[in-house]
PDB file of C-alpha atoms in Angstrom:
ATOM      1  CA  UNK P   1      15.698 -26.302 -32.136  1.00  0.00           C
ATOM      2  CA  UNK P   2      13.261 -28.120 -34.024  1.00  0.00           C
ATOM      3  CA  UNK P   3      13.568 -29.766 -37.496  1.00  0.00           C
ATOM      4  CA  UNK P   4       9.553 -29.934 -37.860  1.00  0.00           C
ATOM      5  CA  UNK P   5       8.487 -28.619 -41.113  1.00  0.00           C
ATOM      6  CA  UNK P   6       6.074 -26.388 -39.860  1.00  0.00           C
ATOM      7  CA  UNK P   7       6.545 -22.993 -39.870  1.00  0.00           C
ATOM      8  CA  UNK P   8       5.062 -23.016 -36.044  1.00  0.00           C
ATOM      9  CA  UNK P   9       7.413 -25.653 -35.020  1.00  0.00           C
ATOM     10  CA  UNK P  10       9.629 -23.009 -33.165  1.00  0.00           C
ATOM     11  CA  UNK P  11       6.962 -21.796 -31.562  1.00  0.00           C
ATOM     12  CA  UNK P  12       5.562 -24.902 -30.738  1.00  0.00           C
ATOM     13  CA  UNK P  13       8.449 -26.580 -28.581  1.00  0.00           C
ATOM     14  CA  UNK P  14       8.741 -22.894 -26.705  1.00  0.00           C
ATOM     15  CA  UNK P  15       5.396 -23.861 -25.966  1.00  0.00           C
ATOM     16  CA  UNK P  16       5.665 -26.779 -24.540  1.00  0.00           C
ATOM     17  CA  UNK P  17       9.093 -26.646 -23.062  1.00  0.00           C
ATOM     18  CA  UNK P  18       6.932 -23.613 -20.712  1.00  0.00           C
ATOM     19  CA  UNK P  19       4.118 -25.707 -20.476  1.00  0.00           C
ATOM     20  CA  UNK P  20       6.074 -29.299 -19.269  1.00  0.00           C
ATOM     21  CA  UNK P  21       9.031 -27.667 -17.832  1.00  0.00           C
ATOM     22  CA  UNK P  22       7.192 -24.931 -15.920  1.00  0.00           C
ATOM     23  CA  UNK P  23       9.987 -22.691 -16.763  1.00  0.00           C
ATOM     24  CA  UNK P  24      10.283 -19.305 -17.804  1.00  0.00           C
ATOM     25  CA  UNK P  25       9.655 -18.290 -21.961  1.00  0.00           C
ATOM     26  CA  UNK P  26      12.882 -15.851 -21.237  1.00  0.00           C
ATOM     27  CA  UNK P  27      14.715 -18.264 -19.372  1.00  0.00           C
ATOM     28  CA  UNK P  28      14.377 -21.209 -22.540  1.00  0.00           C
ATOM     29  CA  UNK P  29      15.203 -18.176 -24.616  1.00  0.00           C
ATOM     30  CA  UNK P  30      17.814 -17.514 -23.370  1.00  0.00           C
ATOM     31  CA  UNK P  31      19.498 -21.157 -22.965  1.00  0.00           C
ATOM     32  CA  UNK P  32      18.659 -21.094 -26.918  1.00  0.00           C
ATOM     33  CA  UNK P  33      20.679 -18.074 -27.186  1.00  0.00           C
ATOM     34  CA  UNK P  34      24.064 -19.826 -25.388  1.00  0.00           C
ATOM     35  CA  UNK P  35      23.500 -22.616 -27.871  1.00  0.00           C
ATOM     36  CA  UNK P  36      20.832 -25.391 -26.435  1.00  0.00           C
ATOM     37  CA  UNK P  37      18.579 -26.222 -28.579  1.00  0.00           C
ATOM     38  CA  UNK P  38      20.149 -24.619 -32.207  1.00  0.00           C
ATOM     39  CA  UNK P  39      20.081 -21.272 -31.595  1.00  0.00           C
ATOM     40  CA  UNK P  40      17.784 -18.387 -30.094  1.00  0.00           C
ATOM     41  CA  UNK P  41      14.249 -18.093 -31.747  1.00  0.00           C
ATOM     42  CA  UNK P  42      13.679 -15.215 -33.754  1.00  0.00           C
ATOM     43  CA  UNK P  43      11.858 -12.286 -32.856  1.00  0.00           C
ATOM     44  CA  UNK P  44       8.533 -13.199 -34.516  1.00  0.00           C
ATOM     45  CA  UNK P  45       8.834 -16.935 -33.171  1.00  0.00           C
ATOM     46  CA  UNK P  46       9.351 -15.280 -29.769  1.00  0.00           C
ATOM     47  CA  UNK P  47       6.469 -12.317 -30.300  1.00  0.00           C
ATOM     48  CA  UNK P  48       3.894 -15.094 -31.979  1.00  0.00           C
ATOM     49  CA  UNK P  49       4.793 -16.980 -28.763  1.00  0.00           C
ATOM     50  CA  UNK P  50       3.650 -14.128 -26.041  1.00  0.00           C
ATOM     51  CA  UNK P  51       0.655 -13.706 -27.923  1.00  0.00           C
ATOM     52  CA  UNK P  52      -0.255 -17.962 -28.025  1.00  0.00           C
ATOM     53  CA  UNK P  53       0.012 -17.425 -24.231  1.00  0.00           C
ATOM     54  CA  UNK P  54      -1.766 -14.463 -23.545  1.00  0.00           C
ATOM     55  CA  UNK P  55      -4.499 -16.090 -25.215  1.00  0.00           C
ATOM     56  CA  UNK P  56      -4.247 -19.166 -23.951  1.00  0.00           C
ATOM     57  CA  UNK P  57      -6.717 -19.083 -21.050  1.00  0.00           C
ATOM     58  CA  UNK P  58      -9.620 -18.102 -23.653  1.00  0.00           C
ATOM     59  CA  UNK P  59      -8.472 -20.812 -26.241  1.00  0.00           C
ATOM     60  CA  UNK P  60      -8.731 -23.515 -23.255  1.00  0.00           C
ATOM     61  CA  UNK P  61     -12.372 -21.950 -22.511  1.00  0.00           C
ATOM     62  CA  UNK P  62     -13.278 -22.266 -26.195  1.00  0.00           C
ATOM     63  CA  UNK P  63     -12.147 -26.070 -26.375  1.00  0.00           C
ATOM     64  CA  UNK P  64     -13.535 -26.686 -22.993  1.00  0.00           C
ATOM     65  CA  UNK P  65     -17.083 -25.367 -23.583  1.00  0.00           C
ATOM     66  CA  UNK P  66     -20.410 -27.447 -23.555  1.00  0.00           C
ATOM     67  CA  UNK P  67     -18.518 -30.507 -21.343  1.00  0.00           C
ATOM     68  CA  UNK P  68     -15.480 -30.046 -23.292  1.00  0.00           C
ATOM     69  CA  UNK P  69     -17.278 -30.142 -26.894  1.00  0.00           C
ATOM     70  CA  UNK P  70     -14.710 -28.728 -29.321  1.00  0.00           C
ATOM     71  CA  UNK P  71     -11.697 -30.685 -26.666  1.00  0.00           C
ATOM     72  CA  UNK P  72     -13.117 -33.868 -28.216  1.00  0.00           C
ATOM     73  CA  UNK P  73     -14.303 -32.859 -31.268  1.00  0.00           C
ATOM     74  CA  UNK P  74     -10.569 -31.867 -32.232  1.00  0.00           C
ATOM     75  CA  UNK P  75      -8.956 -35.207 -30.521  1.00  0.00           C
ATOM     76  CA  UNK P  76      -7.017 -32.647 -28.200  1.00  0.00           C
ATOM     77  CA  UNK P  77      -5.985 -35.039 -25.580  1.00  0.00           C
ATOM     78  CA  UNK P  78      -4.058 -37.472 -27.975  1.00  0.00           C
ATOM     79  CA  UNK P  79      -2.140 -34.591 -29.893  1.00  0.00           C
ATOM     80  CA  UNK P  80       1.580 -35.166 -28.473  1.00  0.00           C
ATOM     81  CA  UNK P  81       2.416 -31.420 -29.802  1.00  0.00           C
ATOM     82  CA  UNK P  82      -0.235 -29.593 -27.906  1.00  0.00           C
ATOM     83  CA  UNK P  83       2.409 -25.984 -28.299  1.00  0.00           C
ATOM     84  CA  UNK P  84       2.104 -26.768 -31.783  1.00  0.00           C
ATOM     85  CA  UNK P  85      -2.303 -26.752 -31.782  1.00  0.00           C
ATOM     86  CA  UNK P  86      -2.025 -24.042 -29.683  1.00  0.00           C
ATOM     87  CA  UNK P  87       0.152 -21.512 -31.799  1.00  0.00           C
ATOM     88  CA  UNK P  88      -2.321 -22.990 -34.623  1.00  0.00           C
ATOM     89  CA  UNK P  89      -5.533 -22.048 -32.515  1.00  0.00           C
ATOM     90  CA  UNK P  90      -4.396 -18.627 -31.447  1.00  0.00           C
ATOM     91  CA  UNK P  91      -3.697 -18.062 -35.585  1.00  0.00           C
ATOM     92  CA  UNK P  92      -6.738 -19.133 -36.986  1.00  0.00           C
ATOM     93  CA  UNK P  93      -9.005 -16.942 -33.556  1.00  0.00           C
ATOM     94  CA  UNK P  94      -6.873 -14.213 -32.844  1.00  0.00           C
ATOM     95  CA  UNK P  95      -3.543 -13.468 -35.645  1.00  0.00           C
ATOM     96  CA  UNK P  96      -4.189 -10.992 -37.639  1.00  0.00           C
ATOM     97  CA  UNK P  97      -4.895 -12.825 -40.895  1.00  0.00           C
ATOM     98  CA  UNK P  98      -6.807 -15.257 -39.110  1.00  0.00           C
ATOM     99  CA  UNK P  99      -5.698 -18.236 -40.654  1.00  0.00           C
ATOM    100  CA  UNK P 100      -2.938 -21.019 -40.331  1.00  0.00           C
ATOM    101  CA  UNK P 101      -0.003 -21.137 -42.363  1.00  0.00           C
ATOM    102  CA  UNK P 102       1.451 -24.285 -43.627  1.00  0.00           C
ATOM    103  CA  UNK P 103      -0.521 -27.979 -43.017  1.00  0.00           C
ATOM    104  CA  UNK P 104      -0.391 -30.789 -41.675  1.00  0.00           C
ATOM    105  CA  UNK P 105      -2.079 -33.242 -38.978  1.00  0.00           C
ATOM    106  CA  UNK P 106      -2.942 -30.661 -36.556  1.00  0.00           C
ATOM    107  CA  UNK P 107      -4.094 -27.932 -38.899  1.00  0.00           C
ATOM    108  CA  UNK P 108      -6.701 -30.303 -41.121  1.00  0.00           C
ATOM    109  CA  UNK P 109      -8.122 -31.261 -37.168  1.00  0.00           C
ATOM    110  CA  UNK P 110      -8.657 -27.779 -36.115  1.00  0.00           C
ATOM    111  CA  UNK P 111      -9.512 -26.766 -39.636  1.00  0.00           C
ATOM    112  CA  UNK P 112     -12.396 -29.285 -39.446  1.00  0.00           C
ATOM    113  CA  UNK P 113     -14.140 -27.710 -36.748  1.00  0.00           C
ATOM    114  CA  UNK P 114     -12.980 -24.348 -38.301  1.00  0.00           C
ATOM    115  CA  UNK P 115     -17.071 -23.050 -38.479  1.00  0.00           C
ATOM    116  CA  UNK P 116     -17.925 -23.783 -34.777  1.00  0.00           C
ATOM    117  CA  UNK P 117     -14.311 -22.682 -33.286  1.00  0.00           C
ATOM    118  CA  UNK P 118     -15.434 -19.510 -34.283  1.00  0.00           C
ATOM    119  CA  UNK P 119     -18.654 -19.125 -33.161  1.00  0.00           C
ATOM    120  CA  UNK P 120     -17.436 -20.311 -29.712  1.00  0.00           C
ATOM    121  CA  UNK P 121     -15.013 -17.730 -29.961  1.00  0.00           C
ATOM    122  CA  UNK P 122     -17.686 -15.436 -30.709  1.00  0.00           C
ATOM    123  CA  UNK P 123     -19.903 -16.117 -27.846  1.00  0.00           C
ATOM    124  CA  UNK P 124     -16.505 -15.685 -25.448  1.00  0.00           C
ATOM    125  CA  UNK P 125     -15.858 -12.115 -26.742  1.00  0.00           C
ATOM    126  CA  UNK P 126     -13.104 -12.324 -28.510  1.00  0.00           C
ATOM    127  CA  UNK P 127     -13.326  -9.022 -29.804  1.00  0.00           C
ATOM    128  CA  UNK P 128     -12.803  -7.442 -26.464  1.00  0.00           C
ATOM    129  CA  UNK P 129      -9.259  -9.312 -26.466  1.00  0.00           C
ATOM    130  CA  UNK P 130      -7.822  -9.527 -30.038  1.00  0.00           C
ATOM    131  CA  UNK P 131      -7.730  -5.422 -29.416  1.00  0.00           C
ATOM    132  CA  UNK P 132      -4.018  -4.261 -29.771  1.00  0.00           C
ATOM    133  CA  UNK P 133      -2.747  -3.844 -26.058  1.00  0.00           C
ATOM    134  CA  UNK P 134       0.456  -1.691 -25.113  1.00  0.00           C
ATOM    135  CA  UNK P 135       2.107  -2.620 -21.747  1.00  0.00           C
ATOM    136  CA  UNK P 136       4.685  -0.538 -20.083  1.00  0.00           C
ATOM    137  CA  UNK P 137       8.195  -1.261 -20.948  1.00  0.00           C
ATOM    138  CA  UNK P 138       9.774  -1.923 -16.948  1.00  0.00           C
ATOM    139  CA  UNK P 139      13.407  -1.839 -16.429  1.00  0.00           C
ATOM    140  CA  UNK P 140      15.324  -1.650 -12.976  1.00  0.00           C
ATOM    141  CA  UNK P 141      18.433   0.301 -12.049  1.00  0.00           C
ATOM    142  CA  UNK P 142      21.006  -1.725 -10.873  1.00  0.00           C
ATOM    143  CA  UNK P 143      21.894   0.495  -7.921  1.00  0.00           C
ATOM    144  CA  UNK P 144      25.571  -1.728  -7.590  1.00  0.00           C
ATOM    145  CA  UNK P 145      26.626   0.145 -10.654  1.00  0.00           C
ATOM    146  CA  UNK P 146      24.611   3.360 -11.656  1.00  0.00           C
ATOM    147  CA  UNK P 147      22.417   6.007  -9.716  1.00  0.00           C
ATOM    148  CA  UNK P 148      18.608   6.127 -10.478  1.00  0.00           C
ATOM    149  CA  UNK P 149      18.354   9.656 -11.258  1.00  0.00           C
ATOM    150  CA  UNK P 150      21.110   9.196 -13.609  1.00  0.00           C
ATOM    151  CA  UNK P 151      19.751   6.402 -15.503  1.00  0.00           C
ATOM    152  CA  UNK P 152      16.401   8.641 -16.246  1.00  0.00           C
ATOM    153  CA  UNK P 153      17.871  11.877 -17.290  1.00  0.00           C
ATOM    154  CA  UNK P 154      20.161   8.909 -20.062  1.00  0.00           C
ATOM    155  CA  UNK P 155      16.699   7.600 -21.010  1.00  0.00           C
ATOM    156  CA  UNK P 156      14.379  10.589 -21.483  1.00  0.00           C
ATOM    157  CA  UNK P 157      17.497  11.256 -24.096  1.00  0.00           C
ATOM    158  CA  UNK P 158      17.486   8.602 -26.006  1.00  0.00           C
ATOM    159  CA  UNK P 159      13.423   8.235 -25.557  1.00  0.00           C
ATOM    160  CA  UNK P 160      13.485  11.537 -27.446  1.00  0.00           C
ATOM    161  CA  UNK P 161      16.018  10.664 -30.262  1.00  0.00           C
ATOM    162  CA  UNK P 162      14.788   7.001 -30.689  1.00  0.00           C
ATOM    163  CA  UNK P 163      10.697   6.951 -30.663  1.00  0.00           C
ATOM    164  CA  UNK P 164       9.643   9.004 -33.602  1.00  0.00           C
ATOM    165  CA  UNK P 165       6.094   8.341 -32.557  1.00  0.00           C
ATOM    166  CA  UNK P 166       6.840  11.634 -30.321  1.00  0.00           C
ATOM    167  CA  UNK P 167       6.614  14.990 -30.578  1.00  0.00           C
ATOM    168  CA  UNK P 168       9.732  16.895 -29.372  1.00  0.00           C
ATOM    169  CA  UNK P 169       7.449  19.640 -27.669  1.00  0.00           C
ATOM    170  CA  UNK P 170       6.073  16.884 -25.483  1.00  0.00           C
ATOM    171  CA  UNK P 171       7.677  15.886 -22.057  1.00  0.00           C
ATOM    172  CA  UNK P 172       8.852  12.105 -21.854  1.00  0.00           C
ATOM    173  CA  UNK P 173       7.339  10.697 -18.810  1.00  0.00           C
ATOM    174  CA  UNK P 174       9.156   7.785 -16.751  1.00  0.00           C
ATOM    175  CA  UNK P 175       7.798   7.031 -14.036  1.00  0.00           C
ATOM    176  CA  UNK P 176       8.709   5.607 -10.583  1.00  0.00           C
ATOM    177  CA  UNK P 177       7.024   2.021 -10.274  1.00  0.00           C
ATOM    178  CA  UNK P 178       4.688   2.376  -6.849  1.00  0.00           C
ATOM    179  CA  UNK P 179       5.608  -0.979  -5.437  1.00  0.00           C
ATOM    180  CA  UNK P 180       9.126  -1.755  -6.274  1.00  0.00           C
ATOM    181  CA  UNK P 181      12.233   0.443  -5.465  1.00  0.00           C
ATOM    182  CA  UNK P 182      14.681   1.606  -8.577  1.00  0.00           C
ATOM    183  CA  UNK P 183      12.222   0.153 -11.298  1.00  0.00           C
ATOM    184  CA  UNK P 184      11.015   2.545 -13.763  1.00  0.00           C
ATOM    185  CA  UNK P 185       7.868   2.420 -15.963  1.00  0.00           C
ATOM    186  CA  UNK P 186       8.502   3.116 -19.797  1.00  0.00           C
ATOM    187  CA  UNK P 187       5.907   3.979 -22.434  1.00  0.00           C
ATOM    188  CA  UNK P 188       5.673   0.507 -24.831  1.00  0.00           C
ATOM    189  CA  UNK P 189       7.371   2.462 -27.564  1.00  0.00           C
ATOM    190  CA  UNK P 190      10.802   2.135 -25.478  1.00  0.00           C
ATOM    191  CA  UNK P 191      10.720  -1.502 -25.816  1.00  0.00           C
ATOM    192  CA  UNK P 192      12.004  -1.573 -29.936  1.00  0.00           C
ATOM    193  CA  UNK P 193      15.329  -0.140 -28.488  1.00  0.00           C
ATOM    194  CA  UNK P 194      15.386  -1.488 -25.274  1.00  0.00           C
ATOM    195  CA  UNK P 195      17.014  -5.036 -25.405  1.00  0.00           C
ATOM    196  CA  UNK P 196      20.344  -6.714 -24.771  1.00  0.00           C
ATOM    197  CA  UNK P 197      22.357  -4.347 -26.964  1.00  0.00           C
ATOM    198  CA  UNK P 198      21.615  -1.460 -25.577  1.00  0.00           C
ATOM    199  CA  UNK P 199      24.753   0.045 -23.507  1.00  0.00           C
ATOM    200  CA  UNK P 200      23.033   1.154 -19.985  1.00  0.00           C
ATOM    201  CA  UNK P 201      21.716  -2.671 -20.463  1.00  0.00           C
ATOM    202  CA  UNK P 202      25.744  -4.791 -21.590  1.00  0.00           C
ATOM    203  CA  UNK P 203      27.382  -2.194 -18.939  1.00  0.00           C
ATOM    204  CA  UNK P 204      25.191  -3.929 -16.408  1.00  0.00           C
ATOM    205  CA  UNK P 205      23.675  -0.401 -15.257  1.00  0.00           C
ATOM    206  CA  UNK P 206      19.804  -1.702 -16.175  1.00  0.00           C
ATOM    207  CA  UNK P 207      18.183  -4.887 -15.713  1.00  0.00           C
ATOM    208  CA  UNK P 208      15.540  -5.709 -18.540  1.00  0.00           C
ATOM    209  CA  UNK P 209      13.414  -7.583 -16.009  1.00  0.00           C
ATOM    210  CA  UNK P 210       9.152  -7.106 -15.572  1.00  0.00           C
ATOM    211  CA  UNK P 211       7.624  -6.464 -12.610  1.00  0.00           C
ATOM    212  CA  UNK P 212       6.514  -9.733 -11.027  1.00  0.00           C
ATOM    213  CA  UNK P 213       9.782 -10.958 -10.971  1.00  0.00           C
ATOM    214  CA  UNK P 214      11.268  -8.369  -8.456  1.00  0.00           C
ATOM    215  CA  UNK P 215       8.630  -9.393  -5.855  1.00  0.00           C
ATOM    216  CA  UNK P 216      10.400 -12.288  -4.530  1.00  0.00           C
ATOM    217  CA  UNK P 217      13.668 -10.159  -3.417  1.00  0.00           C
ATOM    218  CA  UNK P 218      11.624  -7.698  -2.463  1.00  0.00           C
ATOM    219  CA  UNK P 219       9.205  -9.546  -0.304  1.00  0.00           C
ATOM    220  CA  UNK P 220      12.407 -11.386   1.450  1.00  0.00           C
ATOM    221  CA  UNK P 221      13.385  -8.382   2.449  1.00  0.00           C
ATOM    222  CA  UNK P 222      10.190  -6.385   3.670  1.00  0.00           C
ATOM    223  CA  UNK P 223       9.598  -9.893   5.227  1.00  0.00           C
ATOM    224  CA  UNK P 224      12.942  -9.503   7.479  1.00  0.00           C
ATOM    225  CA  UNK P 225      11.857  -5.903   8.766  1.00  0.00           C
ATOM    226  CA  UNK P 226      13.013  -3.784   5.456  1.00  0.00           C
ATOM    227  CA  UNK P 227      15.559  -1.016   5.796  1.00  0.00           C
ATOM    228  CA  UNK P 228      16.428  -2.171   9.633  1.00  0.00           C
ATOM    229  CA  UNK P 229      17.458  -5.867   8.803  1.00  0.00           C
ATOM    230  CA  UNK P 230      20.175  -7.511  10.672  1.00  0.00           C
ATOM    231  CA  UNK P 231      23.034  -9.394   8.467  1.00  0.00           C
ATOM    232  CA  UNK P 232      21.031 -12.365   7.336  1.00  0.00           C
ATOM    233  CA  UNK P 233      22.698 -15.399   5.210  1.00  0.00           C
ATOM    234  CA  UNK P 234      20.305 -15.846   1.789  1.00  0.00           C
ATOM    235  CA  UNK P 235      20.473 -18.663  -0.321  1.00  0.00           C
ATOM    236  CA  UNK P 236      19.123 -18.728  -3.915  1.00  0.00           C
ATOM    237  CA  UNK P 237      18.591 -22.263  -4.637  1.00  0.00           C
ATOM    238  CA  UNK P 238      17.862 -21.814  -8.736  1.00  0.00           C
ATOM    239  CA  UNK P 239      19.641 -18.472  -9.167  1.00  0.00           C
ATOM    240  CA  UNK P 240      20.292 -18.510 -13.062  1.00  0.00           C
ATOM    241  CA  UNK P 241      20.366 -16.320 -14.903  1.00  0.00           C
ATOM    242  CA  UNK P 242      20.420 -13.989 -12.073  1.00  0.00           C
ATOM    243  CA  UNK P 243      18.550 -11.274 -12.221  1.00  0.00           C
ATOM    244  CA  UNK P 244      16.927 -12.042  -8.462  1.00  0.00           C
ATOM    245  CA  UNK P 245      20.033 -12.608  -7.441  1.00  0.00           C
ATOM    246  CA  UNK P 246      21.205  -9.233  -8.379  1.00  0.00           C
ATOM    247  CA  UNK P 247      18.158  -7.668  -7.158  1.00  0.00           C
ATOM    248  CA  UNK P 248      18.319  -9.059  -3.749  1.00  0.00           C
ATOM    249  CA  UNK P 249      22.044  -7.867  -3.484  1.00  0.00           C
ATOM    250  CA  UNK P 250      21.296  -4.187  -4.502  1.00  0.00           C
ATOM    251  CA  UNK P 251      18.240  -4.378  -1.744  1.00  0.00           C
ATOM    252  CA  UNK P 252      20.906  -6.059   1.105  1.00  0.00           C
ATOM    253  CA  UNK P 253      23.673  -3.137  -0.455  1.00  0.00           C
ATOM    254  CA  UNK P 254      20.788  -1.007   0.029  1.00  0.00           C
ATOM    255  CA  UNK P 255      19.842  -1.577   3.933  1.00  0.00           C
ATOM    256  CA  UNK P 256      23.212  -2.202   5.231  1.00  0.00           C
ATOM    257  CA  UNK P 257      24.133   1.568   3.393  1.00  0.00           C
ATOM    258  CA  UNK P 258      21.151   3.236   5.451  1.00  0.00           C
ATOM    259  CA  UNK P 259      21.764   1.023   8.469  1.00  0.00           C
ATOM    260  CA  UNK P 260      25.871   2.127   8.611  1.00  0.00           C
ATOM    261  CA  UNK P 261      24.690   5.861   8.209  1.00  0.00           C
ATOM    262  CA  UNK P 262      22.191   5.486  10.865  1.00  0.00           C
ATOM    263  CA  UNK P 263      25.513   3.428  12.690  1.00  0.00           C
ATOM    264  CA  UNK P 264      27.852   6.232  12.545  1.00  0.00           C
ATOM    265  CA  UNK P 265      25.519   8.967  13.906  1.00  0.00           C
ATOM    266  CA  UNK P 266      25.049   6.412  16.897  1.00  0.00           C
ATOM    267  CA  UNK P 267      28.582   5.975  17.248  1.00  0.00           C
ATOM    268  CA  UNK P 268      29.885   9.356  16.339  1.00  0.00           C
ATOM    269  CA  UNK P 269      32.052   7.876  13.184  1.00  0.00           C
ATOM    270  CA  UNK P 270      33.102   4.987  14.334  1.00  0.00           C
ATOM    271  CA  UNK P 271      33.211   1.577  11.983  1.00  0.00           C
ATOM    272  CA  UNK P 272      30.631  -0.879  12.124  1.00  0.00           C
ATOM    273  CA  UNK P 273      32.726  -4.103  12.245  1.00  0.00           C
ATOM    274  CA  UNK P 274      29.383  -6.649  12.691  1.00  0.00           C
ATOM    275  CA  UNK P 275      29.250  -9.252   9.707  1.00  0.00           C
ATOM    276  CA  UNK P 276      27.495  -8.408   6.944  1.00  0.00           C
ATOM    277  CA  UNK P 277      24.630 -10.592   5.011  1.00  0.00           C
ATOM    278  CA  UNK P 278      25.745 -12.728   2.016  1.00  0.00           C
ATOM    279  CA  UNK P 279      24.151 -14.452  -0.685  1.00  0.00           C
ATOM    280  CA  UNK P 280      24.853 -18.194  -1.924  1.00  0.00           C
ATOM    281  CA  UNK P 281      23.319 -18.821  -5.245  1.00  0.00           C
ATOM    282  CA  UNK P 282      23.083 -21.826  -6.588  1.00  0.00           C
ATOM    283  CA  UNK P 283      21.831 -23.473 -10.265  1.00  0.00           C
ATOM    284  CA  UNK P 284      22.025 -27.381 -10.386  1.00  0.00           C
ATOM    285  CA  UNK P 285      22.697 -27.115 -14.436  1.00  0.00           C
ATOM    286  CA  UNK P 286      26.416 -26.764 -15.353  1.00  0.00           C
ATOM    287  CA  UNK P 287      25.680 -24.269 -18.101  1.00  0.00           C
ATOM    288  CA  UNK P 288      23.157 -22.385 -16.358  1.00  0.00           C
ATOM    289  CA  UNK P 289      25.631 -22.113 -13.428  1.00  0.00           C
ATOM    290  CA  UNK P 290      28.006 -20.546 -16.137  1.00  0.00           C
ATOM    291  CA  UNK P 291      25.627 -18.485 -17.266  1.00  0.00           C
ATOM    292  CA  UNK P 292      25.156 -17.462 -13.594  1.00  0.00           C
ATOM    293  CA  UNK P 293      28.571 -16.518 -13.159  1.00  0.00           C
ATOM    294  CA  UNK P 294      29.073 -14.450 -16.303  1.00  0.00           C
ATOM    295  CA  UNK P 295      25.976 -12.800 -14.850  1.00  0.00           C
ATOM    296  CA  UNK P 296      27.249 -11.481 -11.532  1.00  0.00           C
ATOM    297  CA  UNK P 297      30.488 -10.701 -13.184  1.00  0.00           C
ATOM    298  CA  UNK P 298      28.815  -8.209 -15.438  1.00  0.00           C
ATOM    299  CA  UNK P 299      26.319  -7.144 -12.932  1.00  0.00           C
ATOM    300  CA  UNK P 300      28.285  -6.342  -9.749  1.00  0.00           C
ATOM    301  CA  UNK P 301      30.870  -3.932  -8.432  1.00  0.00           C
ATOM    302  CA  UNK P 302      34.305  -5.413  -9.087  1.00  0.00           C
TER     303      UNK P 302
END
């Protein structure tokens, strides 16, 4: 992925790709898994990237305080590998060990102003930020392939068997999200075993999808009238890897199912032969388009 000798080289590259090309971290990592840039980042690298991005606004606040004093002192604007710089600043100010591994010019610039950086970090109140935050694990049930209640039962069983921190006597709480249909909210302890090799993920019955990425399809359906929408054609112009596309298809299928049910009541059993909705999914990159095709074959019923 990156031949730089720094132990943070891969993490820095991922952040640069994210910031410069406005691409999601998961999308970049997914491309690497499929053979781009020398292979997928390991878990430690990806975790470092996520933690760095979590603190990015605070790092910028520290650098820009007092008329950008520290930004100018470490010559931030002349640094070409800003991703690597951000990772090292995270490691120094926020990580468990509060130190930077390896060496190099960027490290020397940072360490030269270490006391000033830490002082400014204290003023910004990093103590509250660096406390561990456990976020829930979101998964979306692919209603084109599975029933939500059946998935909940399976997840509860697996969570009891795999979560060693949970007492067997305690009830396992899995919540239905308040805003997105068929989006389930699991405790943070589910994250280590809910990955791409999990049986229901591999079969396409559930999709590891954050809540924020569910809103585009949901907003489109609701904007057109929710469950009472007439047939429409939809275009997903940058569709790979396909999570949002499949979500749109599932929402459309759900609304068509409701419409068919109402139509049968009105027509006393007559078939509704009106045109159905169509989703057109595109991606200009050939490799990403092949990923999209593979993903749709996995998620959509044959």
